[in-house]
Amino acid sequence: MPEEEDNLILRAVEGDPAAFGDLYDRYHPQIYRFIYLKIGRREESEDLTHQVFLSAWEHVREYTHRGHPFGSWLYRIARNSVIDHYRSRRDVLPLEEMDGEMFRSEENIEEAAALSMLLADVREALRKLKPDHQDIIILRFVEELSVREAAHALGRSEGAVKLLQHRAMRELQKHLRQPVTILGDPELTTEQPWK
Amino acid sequence: MEIEHLLRHLKKIESRAEYRAHLRAHLLTRARHPRRLTWRDVVIGAFQSGSAIALTVVLIVLMVGGFSIAKYVQKVAGLDPQGLRAEAHAIDMQLELTGLDYQDFGTAGTHALAGMGVHRAAPRPSKPAPAAGTGAATVTTTTDSGEASAPAMSVDEALELLSH
């Protein structure tokens, strides 16, 4: 972890709002993404993300820095917030349409459209998974956390995380409508038939 | 295309910049100006603190005052099980006596009692139950004509005879 972040965390724990603001800037995008991929609605995801940071600020004095990334702690709060959100809202949320602006950086419009469709499929499949499987896929493959970081964020052992990741990817592939492959897994490189 | 590659694309998802900035400002404002305490907060806080202090004081007083649950445990442990059993047996006997007094034995019972020299008591609906006393109460029976000539026999003896 960079020394700068250690310093920010220590200052935030001592109650420095500016330091916490810097941590907010640093971690807001990934916490928002984590929630958005699980919730699927922009406004609700933004509100929940805000609540996560408010809660983090209220409890930051209790935070004990043990060398793990600050983000792991935030992910834990985010996971609990999402669970609470689903408890309070039992109705099924409709899938939001894929935001076209998200991929406007793609040079080729046709490629961007095709990619957008594929990603919509992935997001839909992702949201059909169990919460644990969603968490591990987002943390490991979207946010690209290490096994150790993901294990700390999920409160599991590294071995358990590897096993969970394997199962989650298998489940994800089952729910995809379009043929995709999984790297590094010879059993899963066969393309899925169209459903 | 590989799933891993597709998933990495999801990293492009971002919240709206203006909303993010607005929430950041809101967060920092709250952080710099923590919520002021209201009278309600003060009262609730005082009540909670007061309850905790009072409970602590009561516990300290009890401990210093020599309160010990062992005293009560000793009392319970000092009970005589044999005495209790004897008392329970005596209560059972009284119940049997009451039943015997009012029970209609029928023909067989009457003959048996007659054979023992014990006659069936005349029906006395308003007769009170024998007073509770010692367990070995004596049954005195009367004939229909009011003669009190039958020899007295204890209940234990009568029951013993009936059992043969």
Tab-separated table of C-alpha atoms in Angstrom:
chain	number	residue	atom	x	y	z
A	1	MET	CA	0.000	0.000	0.000
A	2	PRO	CA	1.384	3.426	-0.830
A	3	GLU	CA	2.674	5.412	2.097
A	4	GLU	CA	0.477	8.284	1.039
A	5	GLU	CA	-2.629	6.186	1.601
A	6	ASP	CA	-1.400	5.067	5.011
A	7	ASN	CA	-1.046	8.700	5.939
A	8	LEU	CA	-4.511	9.526	4.616
A	9	ILE	CA	-6.035	6.684	6.611
A	10	LEU	CA	-4.303	7.758	9.810
A	11	ARG	CA	-5.463	11.338	9.351
A	12	ALA	CA	-9.001	10.212	8.575
A	13	VAL	CA	-9.046	8.008	11.661
A	14	GLU	CA	-8.016	11.053	13.690
A	15	GLY	CA	-11.021	12.888	12.254
A	16	ASP	CA	-9.517	14.903	9.411
A	17	PRO	CA	-12.342	15.506	6.874
A	18	ALA	CA	-9.934	16.506	4.112
A	19	ALA	CA	-8.098	13.203	4.360
A	20	PHE	CA	-11.391	11.350	4.259
A	21	GLY	CA	-12.361	13.414	1.209
A	22	ASP	CA	-9.244	12.191	-0.560
A	23	LEU	CA	-10.088	8.604	0.336
A	24	TYR	CA	-13.577	9.252	-1.000
A	25	ASP	CA	-12.155	10.378	-4.340
A	26	ARG	CA	-9.927	7.358	-4.472
A	27	TYR	CA	-12.473	4.702	-3.611
A	28	HIS	CA	-15.792	6.129	-4.734
A	29	PRO	CA	-15.610	4.789	-8.324
A	30	GLN	CA	-14.990	1.190	-7.338
A	31	ILE	CA	-17.501	1.165	-4.517
A	32	TYR	CA	-20.100	2.690	-6.827
A	33	ARG	CA	-19.307	0.104	-9.502
A	34	PHE	CA	-19.545	-2.728	-7.003
A	35	ILE	CA	-22.973	-1.576	-5.888
A	36	TYR	CA	-24.197	-0.699	-9.360
A	37	LEU	CA	-23.351	-4.143	-10.740
A	38	LYS	CA	-25.345	-5.716	-7.935
A	39	ILE	CA	-28.268	-3.294	-7.798
A	40	GLY	CA	-28.561	-2.316	-11.451
A	41	ARG	CA	-30.067	1.146	-10.981
A	42	ARG	CA	-28.005	4.268	-11.177
A	43	GLU	CA	-29.847	6.499	-8.714
A	44	GLU	CA	-30.158	3.840	-6.074
A	45	SER	CA	-26.546	2.863	-6.517
A	46	GLU	CA	-25.442	6.472	-6.091
A	47	ASP	CA	-27.521	6.854	-2.955
A	48	LEU	CA	-26.246	3.604	-1.523
A	49	THR	CA	-22.664	4.572	-2.316
A	50	HIS	CA	-23.189	7.826	-0.500
A	51	GLN	CA	-24.578	5.968	2.496
A	52	VAL	CA	-21.555	3.686	2.487
A	53	PHE	CA	-19.207	6.660	2.744
A	54	LEU	CA	-21.333	8.371	5.359
A	55	SER	CA	-21.289	5.208	7.416
A	56	ALA	CA	-17.553	4.876	6.853
A	57	TRP	CA	-16.998	8.427	8.101
A	58	GLU	CA	-19.126	7.819	11.184
A	59	HIS	CA	-17.144	4.694	12.062
A	60	VAL	CA	-13.730	5.581	10.747
A	61	ARG	CA	-12.460	6.225	14.273
A	62	GLU	CA	-13.057	2.560	15.029
A	63	TYR	CA	-11.063	1.481	11.978
A	64	THR	CA	-7.919	-0.428	12.841
A	65	HIS	CA	-5.314	-0.277	10.141
A	66	ARG	CA	-3.708	-3.699	9.799
A	67	GLY	CA	-2.043	-3.202	6.459
A	68	HIS	CA	-5.043	-4.208	4.365
A	69	PRO	CA	-6.289	-1.786	1.744
A	70	PHE	CA	-8.842	0.694	3.030
A	71	GLY	CA	-11.023	-0.436	0.142
A	72	SER	CA	-11.504	-3.862	1.730
A	73	TRP	CA	-13.190	-2.217	4.682
A	74	LEU	CA	-15.362	-0.131	2.367
A	75	TYR	CA	-16.343	-3.221	0.390
A	76	ARG	CA	-17.525	-4.840	3.586
A	77	ILE	CA	-19.710	-1.851	4.375
A	78	ALA	CA	-20.963	-1.845	0.786
A	79	ARG	CA	-21.856	-5.541	0.912
A	80	ASN	CA	-23.852	-5.015	4.098
A	81	SER	CA	-25.568	-1.981	2.587
A	82	VAL	CA	-26.624	-3.972	-0.459
A	83	ILE	CA	-27.933	-6.777	1.750
A	84	ASP	CA	-29.929	-4.248	3.784
A	85	HIS	CA	-31.168	-2.688	0.566
A	86	TYR	CA	-32.531	-6.003	-0.675
A	87	ARG	CA	-34.088	-6.729	2.702
A	88	SER	CA	-35.970	-3.460	2.649
A	89	ARG	CA	-36.956	-3.825	-1.017
A	90	ARG	CA	-38.258	-7.262	-1.773
A	91	ASP	CA	-39.616	-6.457	-5.200
A	92	VAL	CA	-37.571	-7.503	-8.207
A	93	LEU	CA	-35.691	-4.670	-9.777
A	94	PRO	CA	-35.841	-4.531	-13.544
A	95	LEU	CA	-32.577	-4.510	-15.401
A	96	GLU	CA	-31.524	-1.080	-16.483
A	97	GLU	CA	-30.626	-0.644	-20.103
A	98	MET	CA	-26.943	-0.579	-20.789
A	99	ASP	CA	-25.669	2.943	-20.766
A	100	GLY	CA	-24.374	3.650	-24.265
A	101	GLU	CA	-22.317	6.574	-23.105
A	102	MET	CA	-20.284	4.204	-21.017
A	103	PHE	CA	-18.499	2.881	-24.080
A	104	ARG	CA	-18.354	5.874	-26.324
A	105	SER	CA	-14.596	5.763	-26.207
A	106	GLU	CA	-14.696	2.764	-28.549
A	107	GLU	CA	-13.496	3.930	-31.929
A	108	ASN	CA	-15.667	1.708	-34.054
A	109	ILE	CA	-19.361	2.305	-33.475
A	110	GLU	CA	-20.339	-1.178	-34.630
A	111	GLU	CA	-17.803	-2.792	-32.358
A	112	ALA	CA	-18.963	-0.614	-29.529
A	113	ALA	CA	-22.574	-1.690	-30.123
A	114	ALA	CA	-21.607	-5.375	-30.236
A	115	LEU	CA	-19.541	-5.010	-27.103
A	116	SER	CA	-22.380	-3.189	-25.427
A	117	MET	CA	-24.695	-6.127	-26.154
A	118	LEU	CA	-22.174	-8.608	-24.850
A	119	LEU	CA	-21.688	-6.606	-21.694
A	120	ALA	CA	-25.423	-6.324	-21.188
A	121	ASP	CA	-25.532	-10.107	-21.379
A	122	VAL	CA	-22.714	-10.399	-18.852
A	123	ARG	CA	-24.394	-7.967	-16.487
A	124	GLU	CA	-27.670	-9.805	-16.744
A	125	ALA	CA	-25.930	-13.109	-16.049
A	126	LEU	CA	-24.027	-11.550	-13.177
A	127	ARG	CA	-27.187	-10.367	-11.533
A	128	LYS	CA	-28.637	-13.868	-11.670
A	129	LEU	CA	-25.837	-15.206	-9.498
A	130	LYS	CA	-25.856	-15.646	-5.752
A	131	PRO	CA	-24.524	-12.612	-3.857
A	132	ASP	CA	-21.299	-14.414	-2.903
A	133	HIS	CA	-20.615	-15.288	-6.514
A	134	GLN	CA	-21.378	-11.754	-7.625
A	135	ASP	CA	-18.996	-10.369	-5.030
A	136	ILE	CA	-16.073	-12.540	-5.969
A	137	ILE	CA	-16.455	-11.949	-9.702
A	138	ILE	CA	-16.684	-8.183	-9.289
A	139	LEU	CA	-13.756	-8.021	-6.900
A	140	ARG	CA	-11.471	-10.375	-8.796
A	141	PHE	CA	-12.289	-9.652	-12.438
A	142	VAL	CA	-13.835	-6.200	-12.567
A	143	GLU	CA	-11.816	-4.515	-9.843
A	144	GLU	CA	-8.868	-6.873	-10.315
A	145	LEU	CA	-8.159	-7.285	-6.623
A	146	SER	CA	-5.619	-9.881	-5.605
A	147	VAL	CA	-6.820	-13.102	-3.973
A	148	ARG	CA	-5.549	-11.815	-0.634
A	149	GLU	CA	-7.369	-8.500	-0.954
A	150	ALA	CA	-10.570	-10.186	-2.064
A	151	ALA	CA	-10.283	-12.647	0.809
A	152	HIS	CA	-10.001	-9.802	3.296
A	153	ALA	CA	-12.890	-7.905	1.737
A	154	LEU	CA	-15.117	-10.975	1.866
A	155	GLY	CA	-13.907	-12.164	5.248
A	156	ARG	CA	-12.802	-15.552	3.882
A	157	SER	CA	-9.586	-17.488	3.564
A	158	GLU	CA	-7.588	-17.302	0.355
A	159	GLY	CA	-8.313	-20.955	-0.386
A	160	ALA	CA	-12.023	-20.382	0.048
A	161	VAL	CA	-11.846	-17.409	-2.286
A	162	LYS	CA	-10.154	-19.459	-5.025
A	163	LEU	CA	-12.801	-22.145	-4.743
A	164	LEU	CA	-15.581	-19.588	-4.718
A	165	GLN	CA	-14.120	-17.883	-7.755
A	166	HIS	CA	-14.012	-21.144	-9.693
A	167	ARG	CA	-17.624	-21.946	-8.886
A	168	ALA	CA	-18.761	-18.417	-9.589
A	169	MET	CA	-17.213	-18.395	-13.056
A	170	ARG	CA	-18.846	-21.709	-13.900
A	171	GLU	CA	-22.197	-20.346	-12.797
A	172	LEU	CA	-21.682	-17.147	-14.735
A	173	GLN	CA	-20.949	-19.072	-17.890
A	174	LYS	CA	-24.126	-21.104	-17.467
A	175	HIS	CA	-26.198	-17.946	-17.418
A	176	LEU	CA	-24.631	-16.308	-20.453
A	177	ARG	CA	-26.669	-16.391	-23.620
A	178	GLN	CA	-23.709	-15.809	-25.915
A	179	PRO	CA	-20.683	-18.070	-26.339
A	180	VAL	CA	-17.738	-17.068	-24.226
A	181	THR	CA	-14.723	-18.817	-22.837
A	182	ILE	CA	-12.920	-18.701	-19.551
A	183	LEU	CA	-9.194	-18.212	-19.650
A	184	GLY	CA	-6.921	-20.649	-17.884
A	185	ASP	CA	-9.585	-23.273	-17.305
A	186	PRO	CA	-9.345	-26.125	-19.834
A	187	GLU	CA	-12.695	-27.499	-18.730
A	188	LEU	CA	-14.428	-24.246	-19.449
A	189	THR	CA	-12.913	-23.214	-22.751
A	190	THR	CA	-15.605	-24.922	-24.786
A	191	GLU	CA	-18.012	-22.388	-26.091
A	192	GLN	CA	-21.476	-22.555	-24.665
A	193	PRO	CA	-24.211	-23.309	-27.196
A	194	TRP	CA	-26.697	-20.539	-27.837
A	195	LYS	CA	-29.633	-20.860	-25.529
B	1	MET	CA	-14.365	-13.669	-26.408
B	2	GLU	CA	-13.278	-14.498	-22.874
B	3	ILE	CA	-15.398	-13.672	-19.891
B	4	GLU	CA	-12.423	-12.164	-18.089
B	5	HIS	CA	-11.930	-9.690	-20.917
B	6	LEU	CA	-15.593	-8.729	-20.882
B	7	LEU	CA	-15.622	-8.311	-17.136
B	8	ARG	CA	-12.682	-5.935	-17.284
B	9	HIS	CA	-14.745	-3.755	-19.586
B	10	LEU	CA	-17.229	-3.277	-16.775
B	11	LYS	CA	-14.602	-1.233	-15.009
B	12	LYS	CA	-15.614	1.643	-17.256
B	13	ILE	CA	-18.824	2.038	-15.319
B	14	GLU	CA	-18.770	5.316	-13.474
B	15	SER	CA	-21.203	7.417	-11.543
B	16	ARG	CA	-22.178	10.857	-12.795
B	17	ALA	CA	-19.391	13.299	-12.062
B	18	GLU	CA	-21.682	16.127	-10.925
B	19	TYR	CA	-23.550	13.864	-8.561
B	20	ARG	CA	-20.302	12.512	-7.184
B	21	ALA	CA	-19.026	16.032	-6.568
B	22	HIS	CA	-22.297	17.031	-4.939
B	23	LEU	CA	-22.225	14.057	-2.589
B	24	ARG	CA	-18.592	14.683	-1.767
B	25	ALA	CA	-19.415	18.234	-0.749
B	26	HIS	CA	-22.329	17.014	1.321
B	27	LEU	CA	-20.174	14.404	3.009
B	28	LEU	CA	-17.426	16.866	3.857
B	29	THR	CA	-19.931	19.407	5.156
B	30	ARG	CA	-21.330	16.806	7.496
B	31	ALA	CA	-17.839	15.757	8.460
B	32	ARG	CA	-16.767	19.316	9.277
B	33	HIS	CA	-19.990	20.195	11.075
B	34	PRO	CA	-21.079	17.206	13.051
B	35	ARG	CA	-24.709	17.054	14.037
B	36	ARG	CA	-25.490	19.195	17.051
B	37	LEU	CA	-26.822	17.507	20.112
B	38	THR	CA	-30.503	18.128	20.793
B	39	TRP	CA	-32.181	18.067	24.181
B	40	ARG	CA	-33.595	14.683	23.288
B	41	ASP	CA	-30.113	13.291	22.638
B	42	VAL	CA	-28.900	14.712	25.951
B	43	VAL	CA	-31.818	13.239	27.894
B	44	ILE	CA	-31.486	9.818	26.269
B	45	GLY	CA	-27.744	9.856	26.798
B	46	ALA	CA	-28.127	10.858	30.436
B	47	PHE	CA	-30.750	8.188	31.006
B	48	GLN	CA	-28.552	5.516	29.484
B	49	SER	CA	-25.501	6.626	31.450
B	50	GLY	CA	-27.553	6.942	34.639
B	51	SER	CA	-28.993	3.448	34.250
B	52	ALA	CA	-25.563	1.970	33.751
B	53	ILE	CA	-24.154	3.811	36.781
B	54	ALA	CA	-27.095	2.828	38.984
B	55	LEU	CA	-26.787	-0.820	38.017
B	56	THR	CA	-23.070	-0.764	38.738
B	57	VAL	CA	-23.650	0.825	42.161
B	58	VAL	CA	-26.275	-1.789	43.056
B	59	LEU	CA	-23.910	-4.594	42.101
B	60	ILE	CA	-21.066	-3.077	44.129
B	61	VAL	CA	-23.326	-2.638	47.181
B	62	LEU	CA	-24.504	-6.226	46.944
B	63	MET	CA	-20.962	-7.522	46.650
B	64	VAL	CA	-19.631	-5.363	49.484
B	65	GLY	CA	-22.641	-6.185	51.659
B	66	GLY	CA	-21.761	-9.846	51.619
B	67	PHE	CA	-24.632	-10.983	49.481
B	68	SER	CA	-24.049	-14.481	48.415
B	69	ILE	CA	-26.312	-16.812	46.583
B	70	ALA	CA	-24.582	-19.670	48.433
B	71	LYS	CA	-26.744	-18.950	51.474
B	72	TYR	CA	-29.859	-19.712	49.525
B	73	VAL	CA	-28.269	-22.699	47.915
B	74	GLN	CA	-27.363	-24.068	51.338
B	75	LYS	CA	-30.957	-23.721	52.486
B	76	VAL	CA	-32.170	-25.709	49.578
B	77	ALA	CA	-29.446	-28.278	50.085
B	78	GLY	CA	-30.440	-28.629	53.770
B	79	LEU	CA	-33.838	-30.124	52.986
B	80	ASP	CA	-34.434	-33.671	54.203
B	81	PRO	CA	-35.539	-35.812	51.274
B	82	GLN	CA	-36.736	-38.639	53.558
B	83	GLY	CA	-38.864	-36.250	55.553
B	84	LEU	CA	-40.376	-34.901	52.371
B	85	ARG	CA	-41.134	-38.405	51.158
B	86	ALA	CA	-42.812	-39.290	54.468
B	87	GLU	CA	-44.953	-36.164	54.274
B	88	ALA	CA	-45.970	-36.968	50.725
B	89	HIS	CA	-46.905	-40.483	51.780
B	90	ALA	CA	-49.034	-39.127	54.618
B	91	ILE	CA	-50.930	-36.903	52.185
B	92	ASP	CA	-51.632	-39.899	49.969
B	93	MET	CA	-53.026	-41.806	52.938
B	94	GLN	CA	-55.440	-39.013	53.761
B	95	LEU	CA	-56.731	-39.041	50.227
B	96	GLU	CA	-57.285	-42.774	50.368
B	97	LEU	CA	-59.136	-42.416	53.634
B	98	THR	CA	-61.488	-39.842	52.192
B	99	GLY	CA	-62.198	-42.044	49.229
B	100	LEU	CA	-62.789	-45.041	51.430
B	101	ASP	CA	-65.339	-43.220	53.489
B	102	TYR	CA	-67.534	-42.275	50.543
B	103	GLN	CA	-66.848	-45.090	48.161
B	104	ASP	CA	-69.613	-47.441	47.166
B	105	PHE	CA	-67.913	-50.774	47.253
B	106	GLY	CA	-70.716	-52.683	45.661
B	107	THR	CA	-71.630	-56.225	46.511
B	108	ALA	CA	-68.205	-57.771	46.448
B	109	GLY	CA	-66.702	-55.064	48.555
B	110	THR	CA	-69.504	-55.267	51.071
B	111	HIS	CA	-69.082	-59.006	51.460
B	112	ALA	CA	-65.383	-58.640	51.856
B	113	LEU	CA	-65.755	-56.013	54.532
B	114	ALA	CA	-68.469	-57.988	56.229
B	115	GLY	CA	-66.156	-60.970	56.280
B	116	MET	CA	-63.604	-58.856	58.019
B	117	GLY	CA	-66.087	-57.599	60.487
B	118	VAL	CA	-66.193	-54.172	58.934
B	119	HIS	CA	-69.600	-52.939	57.922
B	120	ARG	CA	-70.420	-50.497	55.241
B	121	ALA	CA	-71.104	-47.068	56.581
B	122	ALA	CA	-74.577	-45.664	56.237
B	123	PRO	CA	-74.853	-43.021	53.543
B	124	ARG	CA	-74.237	-39.665	55.069
B	125	PRO	CA	-74.138	-37.087	52.315
B	126	SER	CA	-73.292	-34.189	54.509
B	127	LYS	CA	-70.598	-35.895	56.481
B	128	PRO	CA	-67.384	-33.912	56.398
B	129	ALA	CA	-64.154	-35.547	55.428
B	130	PRO	CA	-62.080	-36.874	58.284
B	131	ALA	CA	-59.863	-34.244	59.739
B	132	ALA	CA	-56.308	-34.365	58.599
B	133	GLY	CA	-54.131	-35.742	61.294
B	134	THR	CA	-51.835	-38.637	61.699
B	135	GLY	CA	-51.463	-41.019	58.832
B	136	ALA	CA	-52.703	-44.049	60.740
B	137	ALA	CA	-56.303	-42.942	61.134
B	138	THR	CA	-58.867	-45.386	62.363
B	139	VAL	CA	-62.093	-46.201	60.544
B	140	THR	CA	-65.061	-46.701	62.782
B	141	THR	CA	-68.133	-47.973	61.066
B	142	THR	CA	-71.718	-48.059	62.189
B	143	THR	CA	-74.470	-50.460	61.362
B	144	ASP	CA	-77.735	-49.368	59.798
B	145	SER	CA	-79.491	-49.644	63.115
B	146	GLY	CA	-76.981	-47.406	64.749
B	147	GLU	CA	-75.195	-50.104	66.761
B	148	ALA	CA	-71.545	-49.363	67.349
B	149	SER	CA	-70.429	-52.907	67.982
B	150	ALA	CA	-67.851	-53.658	65.235
B	151	PRO	CA	-64.297	-53.914	66.391
B	152	ALA	CA	-62.079	-51.064	65.390
B	153	MET	CA	-59.571	-51.784	62.649
B	154	SER	CA	-56.924	-49.560	61.220
B	155	VAL	CA	-56.925	-48.701	57.548
B	156	ASP	CA	-53.583	-50.363	57.052
B	157	GLU	CA	-54.923	-53.584	58.437
B	158	ALA	CA	-58.038	-53.389	56.279
B	159	LEU	CA	-55.998	-52.779	53.145
B	160	GLU	CA	-53.692	-55.633	53.985
B	161	LEU	CA	-56.629	-57.989	54.355
B	162	LEU	CA	-58.158	-56.809	51.094
B	163	SER	CA	-54.958	-57.463	49.240
B	164	HIS	CA	-55.018	-61.198	50.126
